[in-house]
Every structure is written in structure tokens, then in C-alpha cells.
Coordinates of C-alpha atoms in Angstrom, one line a residue:
Chain A
M313 CA 0.0 0.0 0.0
S314 CA 2.9 2.4 0.4
E315 CA 4.1 1.5 -3.1
K316 CA 2.4 4.7 -4.4
K317 CA 3.7 7.0 -1.8
K318 CA 6.6 9.1 -3.0
Q319 CA 9.7 8.0 -1.3
V320 CA 12.3 10.5 -0.1
S321 CA 15.7 9.1 -1.1
R322 CA 18.6 9.2 1.3
R323 CA 20.3 11.7 -1.0
Q324 CA 17.4 14.1 -1.0
F325 CA 16.9 13.8 2.7
L326 CA 20.5 14.7 3.4
N327 CA 20.3 17.6 0.9
Y328 CA 17.3 19.1 2.6
T329 CA 18.7 18.7 6.1
L330 CA 22.1 20.2 5.1
T331 CA 20.5 23.2 3.3
G332 CA 18.2 23.8 6.3
V333 CA 20.9 23.7 8.9
G334 CA 23.4 25.6 6.8
G335 CA 20.9 28.3 6.2
F336 CA 20.4 28.8 9.9
M337 CA 24.1 28.9 10.5
A338 CA 24.6 31.5 7.7
A339 CA 21.8 33.6 9.0
G340 CA 23.2 33.4 12.5
M341 CA 26.6 34.7 11.3
L342 CA 25.2 37.4 9.0
A343 CA 22.7 39.0 11.3
P344 CA 25.2 40.5 13.6
M345 CA 27.4 41.5 10.7
V346 CA 24.6 43.4 9.1
R347 CA 23.8 45.1 12.3
F348 CA 27.4 46.2 12.7
A349 CA 27.5 47.5 9.2
I350 CA 24.4 49.7 9.5
D351 CA 25.2 50.7 13.1
P352 CA 26.3 54.3 12.3
V353 CA 23.0 55.0 10.6
L354 CA 21.0 53.8 13.6
Q355 CA 23.1 55.6 16.1
T356 CA 21.4 58.6 17.8
R357 CA 22.9 62.0 17.6
E358 CA 23.2 62.1 21.3
R359 CA 25.6 60.0 23.4
G360 CA 27.0 60.4 26.8
G361 CA 25.3 63.7 27.2
F362 CA 26.9 65.1 24.1
S363 CA 24.8 66.3 21.1
A364 CA 25.9 66.9 17.6
V365 CA 25.5 70.6 17.0
V366 CA 27.2 71.7 13.8
D367 CA 29.8 70.8 11.2
V368 CA 33.1 72.2 12.1
D369 CA 33.5 73.6 8.6
E370 CA 30.6 76.0 9.2
L371 CA 32.4 77.8 12.0
T372 CA 34.1 81.1 11.5
N373 CA 35.9 83.6 13.6
E374 CA 32.6 85.4 14.3
P375 CA 30.4 83.9 17.0
Q376 CA 27.4 82.3 15.5
R377 CA 24.4 81.0 17.5
F378 CA 23.4 77.4 17.2
D379 CA 20.4 75.7 18.8
W380 CA 19.9 72.0 19.4
Q381 CA 17.5 69.9 21.4
I382 CA 18.1 67.5 24.2
D383 CA 15.9 65.1 26.1
Q384 CA 15.7 66.2 29.6
V385 CA 14.4 63.9 32.2
D386 CA 13.7 65.0 35.7
A387 CA 11.6 63.6 38.4
W388 CA 8.3 64.6 36.8
Y389 CA 8.7 65.4 33.2
E390 CA 10.5 64.1 30.3
S391 CA 10.8 67.0 27.9
K392 CA 12.6 68.3 24.9
V393 CA 14.7 71.3 25.9
T394 CA 16.3 73.6 23.5
R395 CA 19.9 74.5 24.2
S396 CA 21.9 77.3 22.5
A397 CA 25.5 78.2 22.2
W398 CA 27.6 80.9 20.7
V399 CA 30.3 79.1 18.8
Y400 CA 33.4 80.4 17.0
K401 CA 36.9 79.5 16.1
K402 CA 39.7 81.3 17.8
E403 CA 42.8 82.5 15.8
D404 CA 44.7 79.4 16.8
G405 CA 41.9 77.1 15.6
T406 CA 40.5 76.1 18.9
I407 CA 36.7 76.2 19.2
M408 CA 34.9 78.3 21.8
A409 CA 31.4 77.3 22.6
L410 CA 29.8 79.7 25.1
S411 CA 26.5 79.4 26.9
P412 CA 24.3 82.4 26.2
I413 CA 22.9 82.5 29.7
C414 CA 23.9 85.7 31.5
T415 CA 25.6 84.9 34.8
H416 CA 23.8 87.8 36.4
L417 CA 20.2 86.7 36.5
G418 CA 19.9 84.3 33.6
C419 CA 18.7 86.3 30.6
V420 CA 19.9 85.4 27.1
V421 CA 22.9 87.4 25.8
S422 CA 23.7 88.0 22.2
W423 CA 26.8 88.7 20.3
Q424 CA 26.9 92.4 19.2
G425 CA 23.5 92.8 20.9
N426 CA 24.1 96.5 21.3
D427 CA 25.5 98.8 18.6
D428 CA 27.5 100.7 21.1
Y429 CA 29.5 97.7 22.0
P430 CA 30.6 95.9 18.8
D431 CA 32.7 92.8 19.5
Q432 CA 31.0 92.1 22.9
F433 CA 28.2 89.9 24.1
Y434 CA 25.4 92.0 25.4
C435 CA 22.6 91.2 27.8
P436 CA 19.4 93.1 27.1
C437 CA 18.1 93.0 30.7
H438 CA 20.6 95.0 32.7
G439 CA 23.3 95.9 30.2
G440 CA 25.7 93.2 31.2
R441 CA 28.7 92.8 28.8
Y442 CA 31.2 90.1 28.0
T443 CA 34.3 90.0 25.8
K444 CA 34.5 87.7 22.8
E445 CA 36.1 85.1 25.2
G446 CA 32.9 85.4 27.3
V447 CA 34.7 87.2 30.2
N448 CA 32.5 89.6 32.0
I449 CA 33.5 93.2 31.7
P450 CA 34.1 94.9 35.1
N451 CA 31.5 97.5 36.3
T452 CA 28.6 95.6 34.5
P453 CA 26.2 93.5 36.5
P454 CA 27.4 89.9 35.7
P455 CA 29.6 88.4 38.4
A456 CA 31.3 85.7 36.3
P457 CA 32.2 84.8 32.7
L458 CA 29.8 83.0 30.5
A459 CA 29.8 79.2 31.0
L460 CA 31.8 77.1 28.5
Y461 CA 30.3 74.0 26.9
E462 CA 32.2 70.7 27.1
Q463 CA 33.1 69.9 23.6
K464 CA 34.5 67.1 21.4
E465 CA 35.0 66.8 17.7
E466 CA 34.3 63.6 15.8
E467 CA 34.5 63.2 12.0
G468 CA 34.1 66.9 11.4
T469 CA 31.1 67.4 13.6
L470 CA 31.2 69.4 16.8
F471 CA 29.5 67.7 19.8
L472 CA 28.6 69.8 22.9
G473 CA 27.8 68.5 26.3
K474 CA 27.2 70.3 29.6
A475 CA 27.9 74.0 30.2
I476 CA 30.6 74.3 32.8
P477 CA 30.5 77.6 34.8
R478 CA 33.8 79.5 35.1
E479 CA 35.2 81.4 38.0
G480 CA 34.7 85.2 38.2
A481 CA 37.2 87.5 36.6
Chain B
M1207 CA 11.3 84.4 36.6
Q1208 CA 8.3 82.2 37.2
M1209 CA 6.1 81.4 40.1
N1210 CA 8.1 78.7 41.8
R1211 CA 10.1 78.6 44.9
K1212 CA 13.6 78.7 43.4
D1213 CA 12.7 81.8 41.2
L1214 CA 10.9 83.4 44.0
E1215 CA 13.9 83.2 46.3
Q1216 CA 16.0 84.7 43.6
F1217 CA 13.5 87.4 43.0
I1218 CA 13.4 88.5 46.6
E1219 CA 17.2 88.7 46.6
A1220 CA 17.5 90.6 43.3
K1221 CA 14.2 92.6 43.5
E1222 CA 15.7 95.8 42.3
Y1223 CA 16.6 94.2 38.9
V1224 CA 13.2 92.7 38.2
D1225 CA 11.0 95.5 37.3
T1226 CA 8.6 94.0 34.8
L1227 CA 5.5 91.9 35.4
L1228 CA 4.0 89.8 32.6
I1229 CA 0.5 88.4 33.0
P1230 CA -1.1 86.1 30.5
L1231 CA -4.9 86.6 30.2
S1232 CA -6.2 83.2 29.3
P1233 CA -9.8 82.4 28.6
V1234 CA -10.8 78.8 29.3
S1235 CA -13.7 76.7 28.0
I1236 CA -14.6 73.1 28.3
N1237 CA -17.1 73.1 25.4
G1238 CA -16.1 71.0 22.5
D1239 CA -17.6 73.4 20.0
E1240 CA -15.6 75.5 17.5
Q1241 CA -15.4 78.5 19.8
G1242 CA -14.3 76.3 22.7
K1243 CA -11.5 74.7 20.7
K1244 CA -10.3 78.0 19.5
V1245 CA -10.1 79.4 23.0
V1246 CA -8.2 76.4 24.2
F1247 CA -5.8 76.5 21.3
Q1248 CA -5.1 80.1 21.9
G1249 CA -4.5 79.4 25.5
E1250 CA -1.8 76.9 24.6
L1251 CA -0.3 79.4 22.2
L1252 CA -0.3 82.2 24.8
Q1253 CA 1.6 80.0 27.2
I1254 CA 4.2 79.3 24.6
F1255 CA 4.6 83.0 23.9
C1256 CA 4.9 83.8 27.6
N1257 CA 7.4 81.1 28.3
E1258 CA 9.6 82.1 25.4
I1259 CA 9.6 85.7 26.5
E1260 CA 10.3 84.8 30.0
K1261 CA 13.2 82.6 28.9
Y1262 CA 14.9 85.5 27.2
Y1263 CA 14.4 88.0 29.9
T1264 CA 14.5 85.7 33.0
G1265 CA 16.4 88.3 35.0
R1266 CA 14.1 91.2 34.4
I1267 CA 10.6 89.8 33.8
F1268 CA 8.5 88.1 36.4
L1269 CA 6.0 85.8 34.6
F1270 CA 2.8 85.6 36.7
P1271 CA 0.6 82.5 36.5
P1272 CA -2.1 83.0 33.8
Y1273 CA -5.2 84.8 34.8
Y1274 CA -7.9 82.3 33.8
Y1275 CA -11.5 83.3 33.2
L1276 CA -14.5 81.5 31.7
V1277 CA -15.1 82.5 28.1
N1278 CA -18.8 82.9 28.5
G1279 CA -18.7 84.4 32.0
S1280 CA -19.5 88.0 32.7
Y1281 CA -16.6 90.0 31.6
Q1282 CA -17.6 93.0 33.7
N1283 CA -16.6 91.3 36.9
E1284 CA -13.4 90.2 35.3
V1285 CA -11.9 93.6 35.0
E1286 CA -12.5 94.3 38.7
R1287 CA -11.2 90.9 39.8
L1288 CA -8.1 91.3 37.5
N1289 CA -7.2 94.6 39.0
K1290 CA -7.5 93.2 42.5
W1291 CA -5.3 90.3 41.5
V1292 CA -2.7 92.5 40.0
G1293 CA -2.9 94.8 42.9
A1294 CA -1.4 92.1 45.1
A1295 CA 1.5 91.6 42.8
K1296 CA 2.1 95.3 42.5
E1297 CA 2.9 95.6 46.2
H1298 CA 6.4 95.0 44.9
P1299 CA 7.1 98.0 42.9
F1300 CA 7.0 96.6 39.4
E1301 CA 7.7 99.5 37.1
H1302 CA 6.1 97.9 34.0
V1303 CA 3.1 95.7 34.0
F1304 CA 2.2 93.9 30.7
F1305 CA -0.9 91.9 30.0
L1306 CA -0.7 89.5 27.0
T1307 CA -3.8 88.2 25.5
F1308 CA -5.4 87.1 22.2
D1309 CA -8.9 87.8 23.4
H1310 CA -10.1 91.1 21.9
F1311 CA -12.5 91.7 24.7
W1312 CA -9.7 93.2 26.8
K1313 CA -8.9 95.7 24.1
K1314 CA -12.2 97.5 24.8
Q1315 CA -11.5 97.4 28.5
E1316 CA -7.9 98.7 28.1
K1317 CA -8.4 101.9 29.9
N1318 CA -9.8 100.2 33.0
I1319 CA -6.8 98.0 33.3
D1320 CA -3.8 98.9 35.4
G1321 CA -1.0 98.2 33.0
H1322 CA 0.0 97.9 29.3
L1323 CA -2.3 95.6 27.4
L1324 CA -0.7 93.7 24.5
W1325 CA -3.5 92.3 22.3
F1326 CA -3.0 91.0 18.8
P1327 CA -4.7 88.7 16.5
T1328 CA -3.1 85.3 15.9
M1329 CA -3.8 81.8 14.7
T1330 CA -6.9 80.1 16.0
S1331 CA -6.1 76.6 15.0
G1332 CA -3.3 74.6 13.3
D1333 CA -0.3 72.6 14.1
L1334 CA 2.0 74.3 16.6
H1335 CA 4.8 72.0 15.7
S1336 CA 4.9 72.5 12.0
K1337 CA 7.9 74.3 10.6
E1338 CA 5.9 77.2 9.0
N1339 CA 3.9 77.9 12.2
Q1340 CA 7.0 77.7 14.3
S1341 CA 8.8 80.4 12.3
L1342 CA 5.6 82.5 12.3
I1343 CA 5.3 82.2 16.1
K1344 CA 9.1 82.9 16.6
E1345 CA 8.7 86.1 14.4
Q1346 CA 5.8 87.3 16.5
I1347 CA 7.6 86.6 19.8
E1348 CA 10.6 88.5 18.4
Q1349 CA 8.4 91.5 17.8
I1350 CA 6.8 91.4 21.3
K1351 CA 10.3 91.2 22.8
Q1352 CA 11.3 94.3 20.9
L1353 CA 8.1 96.1 22.1
I1354 CA 8.8 95.2 25.7
T1355 CA 12.4 96.3 25.6
S1356 CA 11.3 99.6 24.1
Y1357 CA 9.6 100.4 27.4
W1358 CA 12.7 99.7 29.4

């Protein structure tokens, strides 16, 4: 009665088995390799508290303002917060990334914010002023220089981290 | 500065530097009709405006919590209540008091209000996160900022 049933030959059986098992093994080897290959694409622009801000090529000797967003998580909220920095290249090529928050009472300063003081950061609230290096100018309200952002450069992109306050001048 | 403990402590310490009070006038409605949705949308927008302005001028502007009122309530009482409300805040000598609103009702009551009323027409619906609207809002905020600084 089994005469009519199609028989699987030994050769066929081995072929099927080997293809199946081999296929699994190949997939097991390839999957991590594919993941490695596309990893840079999947990587977020934010790691270790650093965010990609701007291509280094775009920087000039004039401070420019750049904004970026970070995810801020505190006890009650998770929110997107916009950070800003005034960034420029010094003569010797090092990059300065200054926080725009006035050290007096926390307003937002701007480069050349007042026509009377070109080449200075100016705070619109109480007339606080800072040099191009972000150092507060004596006899204006701010008690300390503008904070400096932690920075690192990777593959031509500037990453900025936390703003580190500096001691008063 | 905003109405929270940290800012309040800073405010008491640096009172002589904070001479501007900003109060959002925000109608509320819980009706789901078109008018109600419009009112709520504008309330959201108003908060964005105020927060942005406060962020820029933290050290000089005290942002009061919004003055909420029912959209179909009697407006007559609101003027009186508002003045009382602001009176309490004005015990600290704020030199400039600004009210920000999108509700044209206040425009007609301007002379009865103790402070500068900033009313202007704006969007009544739409996506607050779209690129176009964001740049429009930013532009409007920029202009209000200039207006406020011109009083200083």
C-alpha cells in the first residue's frame, strides 16, 4: 500500500537537512554583521550627554548662534529642551562654545547685541557685557564669565555637552 | 522668573533688577464646539509666547501665572477681579506691567486696566509643531520682545 507514496531518497533527505541547517548557521553569522554595518545609521545623535551641534567647517571667527534639542528627564517630566550656544573658532583654531545664559540673572545674551559695543556679548536685561572670550566686563552686573560647553570633535562634527561655569574675573 | 520657589527666592534677593511683570490673560472653555476649541488652542499658544519671552528676559521679567476666566462668563466682573489680582502683585514696585492676550474683549477694556495691554490677533487653529507655524510664532515673539524692551 505504500508503493504509491513518494519515497524520499537518502540523498534528497541529506540535501534538505544540510540546506536547512546551513541556512540557519549562515543567518546566525550574517545577522550581527549586518547590524554592525548599519550601526552608524541607527546611532542617535546624542551620546554620553553630548549632542551633535554643527559641522566644524561652518564655524568662523565670528560667534554664531546654534540651537539644538536634548531630552531632559527630571523627576516629573521628560521634555525636549532647546539649548543654545555661541560658537566660533579662535585665531589658533580652537573652538569656543559659550553658553548664552547671562551669569547675572539668567537672561539670554547675544553677540553684538548692542550697537554701542561691537565685539562684545550684550545682555538686554541689565546691560551686562562680556568680551569675545565670554569674560564679564568689570562694572557691568554679571559676576562671572559665560559658561563654556564641554566639547568634542568627531568626524568633522562638533559635539557639545554640559555647560561648565567659570570662576569670576 | 516664574512662580516657583527657586525663582521666588532669587526674586526676593534681586528685586531691584526685576521691574517687569508679565501676566497672560487666558480664557478657558470646556465646550467642544468650535469656539471652545479656538479658545483652548489660543490658551496653549499664549503659554508658549509667555514662556519664550520669560526665557529670554528671565532676569528682568516676572511671569505671573495666567489669569484664567470663563469665556462665557460675565466680563464686567473680570476687570474688577483682575485689578485686584494684579494689585497684590504690585505691592512689589514693578515699574512695568504687561498683559498679554489674544482675546479682543480686553482691548475695549484697556483703559480700565492697570498696565499695558498687549493684544494682537493670531492663529486660531493649526499645528503648533509645523515648521511654518513655528517660524511665524518665533517672528511674533521676536516683535513682542522688541516692544517690551522699548519700554525699558
